[in-house]
Short mmCIF file of C-alpha atoms in Angstrom, two decimals:
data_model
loop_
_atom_site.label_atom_id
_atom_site.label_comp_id
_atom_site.label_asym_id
_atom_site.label_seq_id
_atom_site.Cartn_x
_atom_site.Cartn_y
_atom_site.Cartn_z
CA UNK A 1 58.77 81.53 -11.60
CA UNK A 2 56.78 80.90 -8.45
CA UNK A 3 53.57 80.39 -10.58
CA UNK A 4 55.23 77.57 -12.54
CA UNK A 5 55.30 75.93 -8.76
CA UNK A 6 51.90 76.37 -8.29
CA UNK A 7 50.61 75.09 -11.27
CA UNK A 8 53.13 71.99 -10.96
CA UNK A 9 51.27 71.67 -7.36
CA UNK A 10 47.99 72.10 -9.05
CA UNK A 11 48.36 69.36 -11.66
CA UNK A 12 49.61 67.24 -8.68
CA UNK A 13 46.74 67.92 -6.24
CA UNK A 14 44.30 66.95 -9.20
CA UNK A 15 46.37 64.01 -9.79
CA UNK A 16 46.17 62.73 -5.97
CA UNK A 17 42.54 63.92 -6.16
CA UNK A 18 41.57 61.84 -9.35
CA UNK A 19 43.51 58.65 -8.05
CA UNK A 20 41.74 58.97 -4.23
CA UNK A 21 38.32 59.53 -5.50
CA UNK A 22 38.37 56.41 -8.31
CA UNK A 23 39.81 54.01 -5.56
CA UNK A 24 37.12 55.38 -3.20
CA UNK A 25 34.34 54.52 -6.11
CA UNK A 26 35.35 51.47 -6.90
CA UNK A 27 35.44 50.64 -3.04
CA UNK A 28 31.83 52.04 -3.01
CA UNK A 29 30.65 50.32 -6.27
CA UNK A 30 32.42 46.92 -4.90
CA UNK A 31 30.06 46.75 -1.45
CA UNK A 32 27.00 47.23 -3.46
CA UNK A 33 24.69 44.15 -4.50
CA UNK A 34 21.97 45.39 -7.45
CA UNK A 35 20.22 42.53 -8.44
CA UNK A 36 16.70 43.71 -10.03
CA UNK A 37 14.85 41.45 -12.90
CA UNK A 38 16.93 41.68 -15.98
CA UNK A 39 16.90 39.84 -18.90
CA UNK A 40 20.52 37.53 -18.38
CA UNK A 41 23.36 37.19 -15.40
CA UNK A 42 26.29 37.63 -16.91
CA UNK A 43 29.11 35.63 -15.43
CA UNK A 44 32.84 37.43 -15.90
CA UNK A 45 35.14 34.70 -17.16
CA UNK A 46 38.25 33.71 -15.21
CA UNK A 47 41.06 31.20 -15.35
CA UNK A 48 39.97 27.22 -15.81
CA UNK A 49 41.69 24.07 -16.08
CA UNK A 50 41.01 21.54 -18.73
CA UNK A 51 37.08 22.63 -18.50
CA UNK A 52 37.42 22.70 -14.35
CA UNK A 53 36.94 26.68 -13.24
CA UNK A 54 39.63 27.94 -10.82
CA UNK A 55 38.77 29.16 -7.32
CA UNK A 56 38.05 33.00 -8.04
CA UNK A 57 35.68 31.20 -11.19
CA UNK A 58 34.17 28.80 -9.54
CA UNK A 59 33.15 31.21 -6.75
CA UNK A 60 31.57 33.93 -9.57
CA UNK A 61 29.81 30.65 -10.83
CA UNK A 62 28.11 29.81 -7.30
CA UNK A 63 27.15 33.25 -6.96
CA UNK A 64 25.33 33.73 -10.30
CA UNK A 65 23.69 30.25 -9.50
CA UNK A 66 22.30 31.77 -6.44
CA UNK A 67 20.65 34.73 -8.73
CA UNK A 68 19.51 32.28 -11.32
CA UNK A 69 17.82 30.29 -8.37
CA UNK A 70 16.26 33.41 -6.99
CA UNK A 71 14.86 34.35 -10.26
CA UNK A 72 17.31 37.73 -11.46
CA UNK A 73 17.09 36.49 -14.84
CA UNK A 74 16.04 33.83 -16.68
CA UNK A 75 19.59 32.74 -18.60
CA UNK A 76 22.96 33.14 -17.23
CA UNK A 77 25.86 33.79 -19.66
CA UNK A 78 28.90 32.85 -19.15
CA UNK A 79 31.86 34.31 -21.19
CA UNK A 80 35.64 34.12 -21.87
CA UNK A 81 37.74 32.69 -24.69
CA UNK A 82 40.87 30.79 -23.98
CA UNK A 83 44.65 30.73 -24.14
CA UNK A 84 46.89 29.15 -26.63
CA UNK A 85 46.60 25.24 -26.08
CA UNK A 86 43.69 24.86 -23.99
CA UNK A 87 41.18 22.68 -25.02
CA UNK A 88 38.09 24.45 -23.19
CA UNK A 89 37.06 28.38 -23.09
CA UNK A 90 36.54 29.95 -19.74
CA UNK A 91 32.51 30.71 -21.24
CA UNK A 92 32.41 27.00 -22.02
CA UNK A 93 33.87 25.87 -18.24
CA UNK A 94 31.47 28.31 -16.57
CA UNK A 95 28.02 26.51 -18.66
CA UNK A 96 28.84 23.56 -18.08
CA UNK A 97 29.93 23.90 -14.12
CA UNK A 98 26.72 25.36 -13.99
CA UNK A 99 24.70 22.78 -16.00
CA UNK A 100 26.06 20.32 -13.76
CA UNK A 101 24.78 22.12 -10.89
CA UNK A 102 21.16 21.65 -12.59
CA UNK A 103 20.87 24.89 -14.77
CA UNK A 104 18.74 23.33 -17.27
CA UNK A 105 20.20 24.18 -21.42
CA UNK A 106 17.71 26.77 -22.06
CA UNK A 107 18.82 28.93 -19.24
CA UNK A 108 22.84 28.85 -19.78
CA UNK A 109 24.34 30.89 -23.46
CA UNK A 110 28.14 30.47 -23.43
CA UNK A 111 29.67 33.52 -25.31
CA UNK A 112 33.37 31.87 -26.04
CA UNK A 113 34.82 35.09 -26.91
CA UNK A 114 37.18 37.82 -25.29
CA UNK A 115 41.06 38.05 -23.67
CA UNK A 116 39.62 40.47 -21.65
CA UNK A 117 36.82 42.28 -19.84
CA UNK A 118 36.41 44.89 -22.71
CA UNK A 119 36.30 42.14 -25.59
CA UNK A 120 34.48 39.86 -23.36
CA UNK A 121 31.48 43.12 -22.82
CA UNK A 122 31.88 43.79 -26.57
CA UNK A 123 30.94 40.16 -27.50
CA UNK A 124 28.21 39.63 -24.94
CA UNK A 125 26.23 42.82 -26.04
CA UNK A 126 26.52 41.91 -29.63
CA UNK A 127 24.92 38.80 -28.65
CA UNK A 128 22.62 40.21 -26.28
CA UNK A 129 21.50 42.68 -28.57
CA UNK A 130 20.99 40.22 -31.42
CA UNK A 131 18.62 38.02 -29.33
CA UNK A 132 16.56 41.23 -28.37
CA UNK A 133 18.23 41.33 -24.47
CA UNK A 134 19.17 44.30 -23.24
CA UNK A 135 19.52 44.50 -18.84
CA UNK A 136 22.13 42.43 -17.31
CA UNK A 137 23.39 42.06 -13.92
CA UNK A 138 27.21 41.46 -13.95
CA UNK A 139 28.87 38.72 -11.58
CA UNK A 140 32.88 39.16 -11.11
CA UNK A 141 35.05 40.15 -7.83
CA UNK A 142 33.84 43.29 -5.82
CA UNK A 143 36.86 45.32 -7.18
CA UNK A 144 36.24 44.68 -10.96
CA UNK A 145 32.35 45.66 -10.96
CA UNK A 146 32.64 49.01 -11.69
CA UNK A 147 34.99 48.74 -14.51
CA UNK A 148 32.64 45.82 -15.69
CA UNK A 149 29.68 48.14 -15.52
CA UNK A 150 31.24 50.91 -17.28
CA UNK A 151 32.75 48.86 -20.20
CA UNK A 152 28.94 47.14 -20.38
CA UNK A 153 27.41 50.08 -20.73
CA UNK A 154 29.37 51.96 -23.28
CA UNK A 155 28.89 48.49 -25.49
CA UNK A 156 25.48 49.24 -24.71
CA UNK A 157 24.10 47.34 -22.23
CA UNK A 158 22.11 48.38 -19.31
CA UNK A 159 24.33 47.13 -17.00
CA UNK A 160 24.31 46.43 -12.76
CA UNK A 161 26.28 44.12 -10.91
CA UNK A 162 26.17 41.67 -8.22
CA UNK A 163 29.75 40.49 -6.82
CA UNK A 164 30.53 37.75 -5.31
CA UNK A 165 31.29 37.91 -1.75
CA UNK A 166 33.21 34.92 -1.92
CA UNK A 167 36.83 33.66 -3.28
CA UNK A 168 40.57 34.35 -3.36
CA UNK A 169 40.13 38.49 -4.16
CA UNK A 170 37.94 38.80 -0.74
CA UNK A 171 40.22 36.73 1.31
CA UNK A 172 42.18 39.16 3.20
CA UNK A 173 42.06 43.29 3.70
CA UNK A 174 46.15 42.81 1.65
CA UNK A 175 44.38 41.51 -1.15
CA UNK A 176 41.62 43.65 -1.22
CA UNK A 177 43.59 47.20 -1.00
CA UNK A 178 46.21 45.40 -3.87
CA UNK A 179 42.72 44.31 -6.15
CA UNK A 180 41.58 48.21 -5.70
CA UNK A 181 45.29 49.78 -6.59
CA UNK A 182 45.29 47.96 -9.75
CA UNK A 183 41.41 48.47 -10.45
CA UNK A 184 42.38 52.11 -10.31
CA UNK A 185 44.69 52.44 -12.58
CA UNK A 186 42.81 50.16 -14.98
CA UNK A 187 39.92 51.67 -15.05
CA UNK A 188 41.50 55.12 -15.37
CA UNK A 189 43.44 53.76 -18.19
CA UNK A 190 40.30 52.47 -20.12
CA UNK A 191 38.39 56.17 -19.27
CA UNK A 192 41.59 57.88 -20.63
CA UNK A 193 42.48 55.61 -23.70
CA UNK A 194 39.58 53.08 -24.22
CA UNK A 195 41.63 50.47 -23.87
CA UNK A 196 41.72 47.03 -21.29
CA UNK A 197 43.88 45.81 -19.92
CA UNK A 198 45.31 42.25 -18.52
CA UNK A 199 47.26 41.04 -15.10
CA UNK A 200 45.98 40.08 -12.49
CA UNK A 201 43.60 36.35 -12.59
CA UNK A 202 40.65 37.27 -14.37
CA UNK A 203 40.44 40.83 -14.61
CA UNK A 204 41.71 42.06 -17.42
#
């Protein structure tokens, strides 16, 4: 029965392997900045309060206006539905933080749609798609971008993504290594299943 050990170490190894070289991507894919002319920014929703953006939000929404001012794109989208009793949607917080920083109306689209990152890249390429748009460059924490990328693309986007460097899930090396554990597993549970999934503030 020796062999039965061996393959149980096998399957373990892999295991280990799979986890270790995920985390490592993600790591790699979060200190990346791609930021090449596309046709929209696409801002990752997050929590907000009665129409105000929270912290990790806000600080998604300064970085896209820095790529909006620098001429990525010429619209940024913002995106996110809301919770039960909330008068505003994250997509509708996001436009209009940014219209007050003087984005004029014909460069913000709010997409009010999606619980999650995988509804919330399902409804922005539908709309993309329907306007004729097709490259984005996604703004969200470093740890979520390459889940963000991957779920873009497979709703078929041509997707690349410029975190922001700034916020609550940068703060400290704690936070960071906890944001990557749970990116992980998330994104190994949408590669295995297809499937998001929700926890942590503004990641799902």
């Amino acid at each position: 029965m020796a062999w039965v050990g061996r393959v149980v170490g096998a399957v373990l190894a892999a295991a280990v392997l799979l986890v270790a070289s995920t985390g490592l991507a993600i790591w790699w894919t979060a200190r990346q900045d791609a930021r090449p002319q596309s046709d929209a920014i696409v801002v990752l929703g997050s929590a907000q309060y009665n129409g105000v953006p929270s912290s990790i939000f806000e600080a998604r929404l300064e970085h896209a206006l820095r790529l909006y001012e620098e001429g990525v794109a010429p619209v940024v989208v913002t995106v996110g539905g809301k919770a039960a009793g909330d008068a505003f949607t994250e997509a509708e917080a996001g436009r209009d933080y940014l219209a007050q920083a003087g984005v004029p109306a014909d460069g913000l689209l709010a997409v009010p749609q999606g619980v999650d990152t995988l509804e919330s890249m399902r409804a922005v390429a539908t709309t993309l798609t329907d306007r004729g748009w097709s490259s984005v460059v996604l703004v969200t924490d470093p740890w979520h971008a390459m889940r963000a990328e991957r779920m873009a693309e497979d709703a078929g986007l041509a997707a690349t993504s410029s975190p922001t460097r700034q916020g609550p899930a940068v703060q400290t090396r704690a936070t960071q290594f906890r944001y990557i554990l749970r990116e992980t597993a998330a994104y190994l549970l949408y590669r295995t299943t297809g499937e998001s999934v929700a926890g942590a503030p503004g990641i799902g």
